[in-house]
Every structure is written in C-alpha cells, then in structure tokens.
CSV table of C-alpha atoms in Angstrom, one decimal:
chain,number,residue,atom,x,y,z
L,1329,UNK,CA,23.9,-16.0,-1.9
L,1330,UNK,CA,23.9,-18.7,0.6
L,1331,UNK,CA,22.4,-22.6,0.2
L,1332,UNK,CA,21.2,-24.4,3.0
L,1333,UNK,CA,21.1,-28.1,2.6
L,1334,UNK,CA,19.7,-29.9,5.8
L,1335,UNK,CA,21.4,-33.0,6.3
L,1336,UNK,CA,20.9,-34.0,9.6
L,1337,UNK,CA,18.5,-37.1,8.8
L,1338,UNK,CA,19.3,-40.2,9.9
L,1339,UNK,CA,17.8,-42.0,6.5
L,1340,UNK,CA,16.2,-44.8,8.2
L,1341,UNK,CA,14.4,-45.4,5.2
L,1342,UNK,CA,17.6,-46.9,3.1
L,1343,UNK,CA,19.5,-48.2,5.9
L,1344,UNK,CA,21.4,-50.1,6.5
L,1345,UNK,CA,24.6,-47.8,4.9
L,1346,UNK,CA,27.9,-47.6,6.4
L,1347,UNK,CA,28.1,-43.9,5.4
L,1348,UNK,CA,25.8,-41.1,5.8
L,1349,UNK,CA,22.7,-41.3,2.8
L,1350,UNK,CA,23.7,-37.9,1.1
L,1351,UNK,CA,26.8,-39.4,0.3
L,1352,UNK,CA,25.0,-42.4,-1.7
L,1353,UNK,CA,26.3,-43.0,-5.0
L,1354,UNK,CA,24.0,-42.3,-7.6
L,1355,UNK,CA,25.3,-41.8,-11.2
L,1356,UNK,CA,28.7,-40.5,-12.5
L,1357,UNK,CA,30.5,-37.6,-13.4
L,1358,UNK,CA,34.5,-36.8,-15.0
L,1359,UNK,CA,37.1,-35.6,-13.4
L,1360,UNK,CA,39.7,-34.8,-16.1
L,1361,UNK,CA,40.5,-38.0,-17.5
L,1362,UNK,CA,38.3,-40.2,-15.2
L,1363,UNK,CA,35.3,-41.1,-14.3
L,1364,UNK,CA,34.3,-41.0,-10.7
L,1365,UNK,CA,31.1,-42.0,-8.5
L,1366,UNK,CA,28.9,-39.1,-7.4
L,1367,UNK,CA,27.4,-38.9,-4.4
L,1368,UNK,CA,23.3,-37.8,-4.5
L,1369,UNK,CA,24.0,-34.2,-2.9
L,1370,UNK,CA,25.9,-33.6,-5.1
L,1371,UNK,CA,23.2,-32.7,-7.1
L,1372,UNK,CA,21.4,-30.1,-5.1
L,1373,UNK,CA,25.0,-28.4,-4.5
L,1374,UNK,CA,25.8,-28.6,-8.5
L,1375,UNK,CA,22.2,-26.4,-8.6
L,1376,UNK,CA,22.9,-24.1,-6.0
L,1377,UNK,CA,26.2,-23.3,-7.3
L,1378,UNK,CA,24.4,-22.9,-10.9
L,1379,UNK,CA,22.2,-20.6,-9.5
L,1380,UNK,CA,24.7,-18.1,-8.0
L,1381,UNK,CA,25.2,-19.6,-4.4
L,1382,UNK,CA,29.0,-18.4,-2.8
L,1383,UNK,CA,28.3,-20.2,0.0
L,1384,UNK,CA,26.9,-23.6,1.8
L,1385,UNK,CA,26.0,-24.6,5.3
L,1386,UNK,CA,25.6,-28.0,5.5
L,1387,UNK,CA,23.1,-29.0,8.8
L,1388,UNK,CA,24.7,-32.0,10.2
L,1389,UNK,CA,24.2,-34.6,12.9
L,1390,UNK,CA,27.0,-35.0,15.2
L,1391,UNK,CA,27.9,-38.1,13.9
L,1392,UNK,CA,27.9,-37.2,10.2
L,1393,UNK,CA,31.8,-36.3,9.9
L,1394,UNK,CA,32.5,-37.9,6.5
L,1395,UNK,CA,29.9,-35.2,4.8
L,1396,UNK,CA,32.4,-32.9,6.1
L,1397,UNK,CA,35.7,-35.0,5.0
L,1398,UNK,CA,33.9,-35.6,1.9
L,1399,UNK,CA,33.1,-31.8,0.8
L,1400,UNK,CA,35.9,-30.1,2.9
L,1401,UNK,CA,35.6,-26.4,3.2
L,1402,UNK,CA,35.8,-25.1,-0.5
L,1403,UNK,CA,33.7,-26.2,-3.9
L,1404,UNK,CA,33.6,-25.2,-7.3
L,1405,UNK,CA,34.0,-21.8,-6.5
L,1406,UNK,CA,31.9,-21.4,-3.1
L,1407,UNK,CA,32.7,-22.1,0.6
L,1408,UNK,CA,31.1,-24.4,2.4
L,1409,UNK,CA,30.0,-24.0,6.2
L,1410,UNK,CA,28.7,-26.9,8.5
L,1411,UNK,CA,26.6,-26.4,11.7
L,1412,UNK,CA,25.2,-29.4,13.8
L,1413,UNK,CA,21.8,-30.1,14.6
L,1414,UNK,CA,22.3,-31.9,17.7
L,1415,UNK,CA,19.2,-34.2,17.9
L,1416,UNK,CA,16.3,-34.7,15.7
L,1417,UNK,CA,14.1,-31.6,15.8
L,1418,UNK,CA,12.6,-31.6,12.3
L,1419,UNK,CA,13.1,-29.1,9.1
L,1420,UNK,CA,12.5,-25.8,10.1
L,1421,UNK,CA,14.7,-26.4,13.6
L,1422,UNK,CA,17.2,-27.7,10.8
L,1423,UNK,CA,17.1,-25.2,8.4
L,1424,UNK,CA,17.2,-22.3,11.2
L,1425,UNK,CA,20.4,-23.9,12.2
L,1426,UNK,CA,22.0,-21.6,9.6
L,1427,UNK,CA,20.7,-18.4,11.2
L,1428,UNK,CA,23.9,-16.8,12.2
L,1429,UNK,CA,25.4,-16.9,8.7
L,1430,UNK,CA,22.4,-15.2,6.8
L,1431,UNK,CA,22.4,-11.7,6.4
L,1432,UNK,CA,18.8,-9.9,5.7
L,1433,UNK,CA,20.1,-8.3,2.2
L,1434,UNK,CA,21.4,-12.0,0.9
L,1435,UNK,CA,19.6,-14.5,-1.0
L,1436,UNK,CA,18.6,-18.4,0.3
L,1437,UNK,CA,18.7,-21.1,-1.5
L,1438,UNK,CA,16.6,-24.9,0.6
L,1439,UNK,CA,17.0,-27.9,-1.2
L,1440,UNK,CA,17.1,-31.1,0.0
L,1441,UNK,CA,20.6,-33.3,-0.5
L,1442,UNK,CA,19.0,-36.5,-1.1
L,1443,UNK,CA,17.0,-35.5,-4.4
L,1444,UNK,CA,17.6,-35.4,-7.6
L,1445,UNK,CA,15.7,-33.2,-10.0
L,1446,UNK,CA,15.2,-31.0,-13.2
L,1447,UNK,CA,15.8,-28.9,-15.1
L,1448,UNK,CA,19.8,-28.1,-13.6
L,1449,UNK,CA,18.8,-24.2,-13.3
L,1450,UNK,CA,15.3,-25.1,-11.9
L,1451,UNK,CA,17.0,-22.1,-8.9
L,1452,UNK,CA,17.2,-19.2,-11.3
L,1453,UNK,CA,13.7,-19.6,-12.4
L,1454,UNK,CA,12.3,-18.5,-9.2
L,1455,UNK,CA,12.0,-15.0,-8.6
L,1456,UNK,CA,14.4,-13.6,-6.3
L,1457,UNK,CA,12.2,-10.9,-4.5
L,1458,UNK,CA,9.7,-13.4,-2.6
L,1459,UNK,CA,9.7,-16.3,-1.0
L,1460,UNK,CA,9.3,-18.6,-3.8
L,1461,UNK,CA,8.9,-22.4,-4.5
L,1462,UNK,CA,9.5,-25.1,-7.1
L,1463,UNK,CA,6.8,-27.1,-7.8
L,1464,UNK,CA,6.9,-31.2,-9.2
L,1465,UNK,CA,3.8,-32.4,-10.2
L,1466,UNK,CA,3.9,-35.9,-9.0
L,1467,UNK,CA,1.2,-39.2,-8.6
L,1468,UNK,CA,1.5,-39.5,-5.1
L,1469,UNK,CA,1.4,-35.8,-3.6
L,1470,UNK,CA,0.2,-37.3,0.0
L,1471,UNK,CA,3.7,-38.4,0.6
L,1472,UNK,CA,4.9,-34.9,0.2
L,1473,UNK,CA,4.2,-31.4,1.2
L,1474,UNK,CA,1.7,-30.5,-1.5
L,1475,UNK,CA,1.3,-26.5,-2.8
L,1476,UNK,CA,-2.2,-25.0,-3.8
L,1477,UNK,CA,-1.9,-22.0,-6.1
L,1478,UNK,CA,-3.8,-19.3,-7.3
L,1479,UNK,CA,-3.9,-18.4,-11.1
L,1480,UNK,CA,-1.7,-15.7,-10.4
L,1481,UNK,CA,1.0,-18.0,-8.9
L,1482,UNK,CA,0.4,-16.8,-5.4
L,1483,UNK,CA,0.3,-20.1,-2.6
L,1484,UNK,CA,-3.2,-20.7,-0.9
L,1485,UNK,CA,-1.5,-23.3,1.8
L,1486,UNK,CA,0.5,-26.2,2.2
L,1487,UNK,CA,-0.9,-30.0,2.8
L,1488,UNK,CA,1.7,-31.5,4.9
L,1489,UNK,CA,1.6,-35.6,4.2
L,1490,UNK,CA,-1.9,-35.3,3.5
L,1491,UNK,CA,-4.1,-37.8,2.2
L,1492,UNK,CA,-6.5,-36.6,-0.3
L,1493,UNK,CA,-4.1,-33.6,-1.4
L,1494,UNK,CA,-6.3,-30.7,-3.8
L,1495,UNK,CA,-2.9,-30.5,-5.4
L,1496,UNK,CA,-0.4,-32.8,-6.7
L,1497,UNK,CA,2.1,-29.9,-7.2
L,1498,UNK,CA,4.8,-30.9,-4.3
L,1499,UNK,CA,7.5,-28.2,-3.4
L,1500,UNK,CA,11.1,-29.4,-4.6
L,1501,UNK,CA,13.2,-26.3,-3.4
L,1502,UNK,CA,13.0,-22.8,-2.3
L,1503,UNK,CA,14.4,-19.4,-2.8
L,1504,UNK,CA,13.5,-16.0,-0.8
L,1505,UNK,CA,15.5,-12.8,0.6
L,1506,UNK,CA,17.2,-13.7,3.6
L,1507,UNK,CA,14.9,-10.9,5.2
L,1508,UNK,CA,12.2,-13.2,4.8
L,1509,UNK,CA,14.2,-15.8,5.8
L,1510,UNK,CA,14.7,-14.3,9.7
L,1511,UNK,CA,10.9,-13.2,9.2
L,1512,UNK,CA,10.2,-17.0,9.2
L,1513,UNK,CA,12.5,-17.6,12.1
L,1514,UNK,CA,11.1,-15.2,13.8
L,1515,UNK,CA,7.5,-16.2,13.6
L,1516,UNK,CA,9.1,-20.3,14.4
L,1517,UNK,CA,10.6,-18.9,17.4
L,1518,UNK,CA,7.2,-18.1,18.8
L,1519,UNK,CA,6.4,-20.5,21.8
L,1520,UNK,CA,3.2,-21.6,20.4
L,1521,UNK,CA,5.0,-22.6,17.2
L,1522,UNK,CA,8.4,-24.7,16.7
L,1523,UNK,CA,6.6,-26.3,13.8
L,1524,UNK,CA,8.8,-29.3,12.5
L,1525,UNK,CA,7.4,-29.0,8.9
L,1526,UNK,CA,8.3,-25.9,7.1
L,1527,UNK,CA,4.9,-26.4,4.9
L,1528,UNK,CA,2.8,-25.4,8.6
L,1529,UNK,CA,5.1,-22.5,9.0
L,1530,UNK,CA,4.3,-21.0,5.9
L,1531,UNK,CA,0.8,-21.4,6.2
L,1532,UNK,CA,0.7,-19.5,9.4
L,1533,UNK,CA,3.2,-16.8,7.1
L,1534,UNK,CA,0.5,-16.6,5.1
L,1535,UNK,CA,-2.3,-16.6,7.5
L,1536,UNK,CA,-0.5,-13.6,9.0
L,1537,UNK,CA,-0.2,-11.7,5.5
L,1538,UNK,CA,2.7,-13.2,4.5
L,1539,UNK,CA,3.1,-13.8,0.1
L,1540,UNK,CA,4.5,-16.7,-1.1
L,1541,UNK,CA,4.3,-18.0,-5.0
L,1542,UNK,CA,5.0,-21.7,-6.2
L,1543,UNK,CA,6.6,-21.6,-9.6
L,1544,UNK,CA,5.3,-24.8,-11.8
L,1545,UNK,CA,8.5,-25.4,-13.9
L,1546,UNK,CA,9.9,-28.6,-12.0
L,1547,UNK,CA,10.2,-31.7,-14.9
L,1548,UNK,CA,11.6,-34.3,-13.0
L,1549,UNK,CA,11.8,-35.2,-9.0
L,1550,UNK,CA,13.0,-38.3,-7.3
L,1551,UNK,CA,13.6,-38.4,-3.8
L,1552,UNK,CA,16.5,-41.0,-3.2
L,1553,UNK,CA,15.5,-41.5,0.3
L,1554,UNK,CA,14.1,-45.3,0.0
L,1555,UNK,CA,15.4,-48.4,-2.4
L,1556,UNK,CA,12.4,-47.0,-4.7
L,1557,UNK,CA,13.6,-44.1,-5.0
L,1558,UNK,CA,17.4,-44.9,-5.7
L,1559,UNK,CA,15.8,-47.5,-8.3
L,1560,UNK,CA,14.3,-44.7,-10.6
L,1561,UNK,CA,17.0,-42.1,-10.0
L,1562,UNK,CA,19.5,-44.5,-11.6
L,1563,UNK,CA,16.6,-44.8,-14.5
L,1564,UNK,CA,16.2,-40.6,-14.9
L,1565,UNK,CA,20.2,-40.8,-15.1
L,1566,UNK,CA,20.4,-43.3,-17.7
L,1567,UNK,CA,17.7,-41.3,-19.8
L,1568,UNK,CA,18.1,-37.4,-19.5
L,1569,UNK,CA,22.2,-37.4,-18.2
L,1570,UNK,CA,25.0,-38.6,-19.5
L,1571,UNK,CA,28.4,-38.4,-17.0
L,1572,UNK,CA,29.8,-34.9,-17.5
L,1573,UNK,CA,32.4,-32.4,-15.6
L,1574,UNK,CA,30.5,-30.3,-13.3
L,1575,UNK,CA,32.9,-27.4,-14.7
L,1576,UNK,CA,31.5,-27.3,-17.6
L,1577,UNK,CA,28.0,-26.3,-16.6
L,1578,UNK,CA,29.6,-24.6,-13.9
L,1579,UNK,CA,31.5,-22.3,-16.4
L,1580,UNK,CA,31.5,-18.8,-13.8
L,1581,UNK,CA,33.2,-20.6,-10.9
L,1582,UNK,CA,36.9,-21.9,-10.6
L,1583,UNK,CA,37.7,-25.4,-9.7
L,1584,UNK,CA,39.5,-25.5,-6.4
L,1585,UNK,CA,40.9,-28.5,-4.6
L,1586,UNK,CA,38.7,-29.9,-2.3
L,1587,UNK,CA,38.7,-33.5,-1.1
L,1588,UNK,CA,36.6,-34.3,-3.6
L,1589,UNK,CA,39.4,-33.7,-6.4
C-alpha cells in the first residue's frame, strides 16, 4: 500500500518560515525517555502507516530538501520515496507525480501533510474496493472542496471553493485501488483536461460512469495552512491528545533509525 502526500506547496499563507510548512511544529510526541517537537506531517504519515501503508512518496519542490533530511528514506516500518514537482502545477499534476511507483493491484492512500485530523484510523474506515473519501463536516465548506452524497453513500459531485456549497461535508483524505488510481491519470492526461483540482477530475470520473463514495466518519479537521489554523490545531491537541510514542499505536511496524530518531 503506498501513501502519496503532496508537498510541493509553497505555504504562502503562513510565511514567512525558514523551513518548509509540513515541517511546522505542532504538538509533541516521546521518544524513549524524551519529549520531542513534531512536525504537522507527521500526522498524515502516523495515519497512513496505521492504515497499512509500506510505502511513501513524498511530492516535493526542488527546493524542499530538509523534508527529505528530515524523514530520510525509512519510517516506522515503511520506505519512503520523494519525486519533485518542478513548478507549481496544482494537485492532481502533484499527486500523478507518483505514477511510476503505483502498481494497478496496490492500494493509495492522498492525504494532505499540513492537516491534522480524526479519528487516527479515519484510513481503514474507508472501503478499500472504490475510490473512496473522508468527509469533515465543517462551517465554512466554500473554502474547501465540498462532497454531495446520495443516501446510499455514493458522490453526486464535487464543489471546488464554491460559495454557496449544498454540502458542508469537505473531503479530508482518500483511498482507492491503484487501478483506479491510473484510471484517473488517464482521463487527466487527456488534452482537454489537466485539471489542477482533483474535486473537477472526479466529477468528470463520474460524469463518465465512474463510482465514487464519501464516507461521513471524519470528527475533527484543521488545516494548519494559515496562523488560524495553527491557532486551533494547538487547541484540538491540548483537548483530544496527549504527547505519546508513535510505536505504541503503531504496534505492527518496527522502529527503524531514520533522522528523525
């Protein structure tokens, strides 16, 4: 099972940082006998792994190098992978970045690497046959890509940033068969597509008879990507977490050394 975590974004909206924003401090968590800043993707990786994931591929800007001397090439148990997108092209040019590594028969994991929500195995709850999302319900959908269901689950369309959403059920992550996965590409590849938002892709998916189900069991989300954000992600810390070893909850997976130990 491979994760994808797009981190190519230049996180203009928390700037200035002298380091890249997934690498953003937010909370704590034990390492043996100490205590030890954790950086926000962390997060996202610690759920990926939870679900199953072996491996990573981190999308990267050219100049985002400390992700890589930060993570190194081996976590808790999976390998990690970076490819660089080399200028700004949006989501879906991001996440196709990883292509080459995914195998039709393997499953994909998208989350984003500067958010932080729950529940921890918010992954395994989505089903592992479809292309599948998780769903936040949240006040202010329009800032998001917002998911309209069907009773039985099944996604009507995505509103990309749209004001006025019908729905303000916002998609969090993403699981699907990595057949799906190059069924996407392939249909992005298309010269009268290239879409930058992954929410118009799948509605053209859709529109072409593609299935797609958005799974409403998300509790918490807080994108860290602004002040706000950071703000109340320190507060959801200090309420639902309490600093912990990522070993323990990642009980199936050794602990290798990495440059994170």
């Amino acid at each position: 099972m491979w994760g994808i975590i797009p981190a190519a974004g230049a996180g203009s909206r928390i700037q200035p940082l002298a380091f890249s924003k997934e690498l953003l401090p937010v909370g704590s968590r034990v390492d043996g006998d100490h205590e030890r800043p954790r950086a926000v993707s962390e997060y996202i990786v610690e759920r990926m792994i939870s679900a199953g994931a072996t491996c990573l591929c981190f999308v990267i800007s050219p100049g985002k190098t400390d992700i890589l001397e930060y993570y190194g090439g081996r976590l808790w148990g999976a390998d990690i992978a970076y490819v660089v997108q080399p200028a700004p092209g949006g989501l879906c040019d991001a996440v196709f970045r990883a292509i080459p590594f995914i195998r039709s028969d393997e499953q994909v994991l998208i989350g984003l690497p500067d958010t932080i929500w729950t529940p921890l195995d918010g992954f395994a709850q989505l089903p592992n046959d479809q292309l599948s999302f998780l769903l936040f319900s949240v006040e202010h959908p329009e800032f998001f890509d917002a998911v309209a269901t069907r009773h039985d689950h099944s996604v009507l369309h995505i509103e990309v940033k749209q004001k006025n959403a019908t729905s303000n059920w916002i998609w969090g992550a993403i699981r699907m068969p990595g057949a799906i996965f190059h069924e996407l590409h392939q249909l992005w590849l298309r010269p009268e597509r290239r879409d930058e938002y992954l929410g118009t892709l799948v509605n053209a998916y859709i529109a072409e008879g593609g299935h797609a189900v958005g799974i409403k069991v998300g509790e918490a989300y807080v994108d860290v990507g602004t002040l706000h954000g950071y703000r109340k992600a320190i507060a959801l810390l200090a309420e639902d977490f309490i600093p912990h070893s990522p070993s323990e909850e990642i009980s199936t997976h050794d602990r290798y050394s990495t440059p994170l130990a």
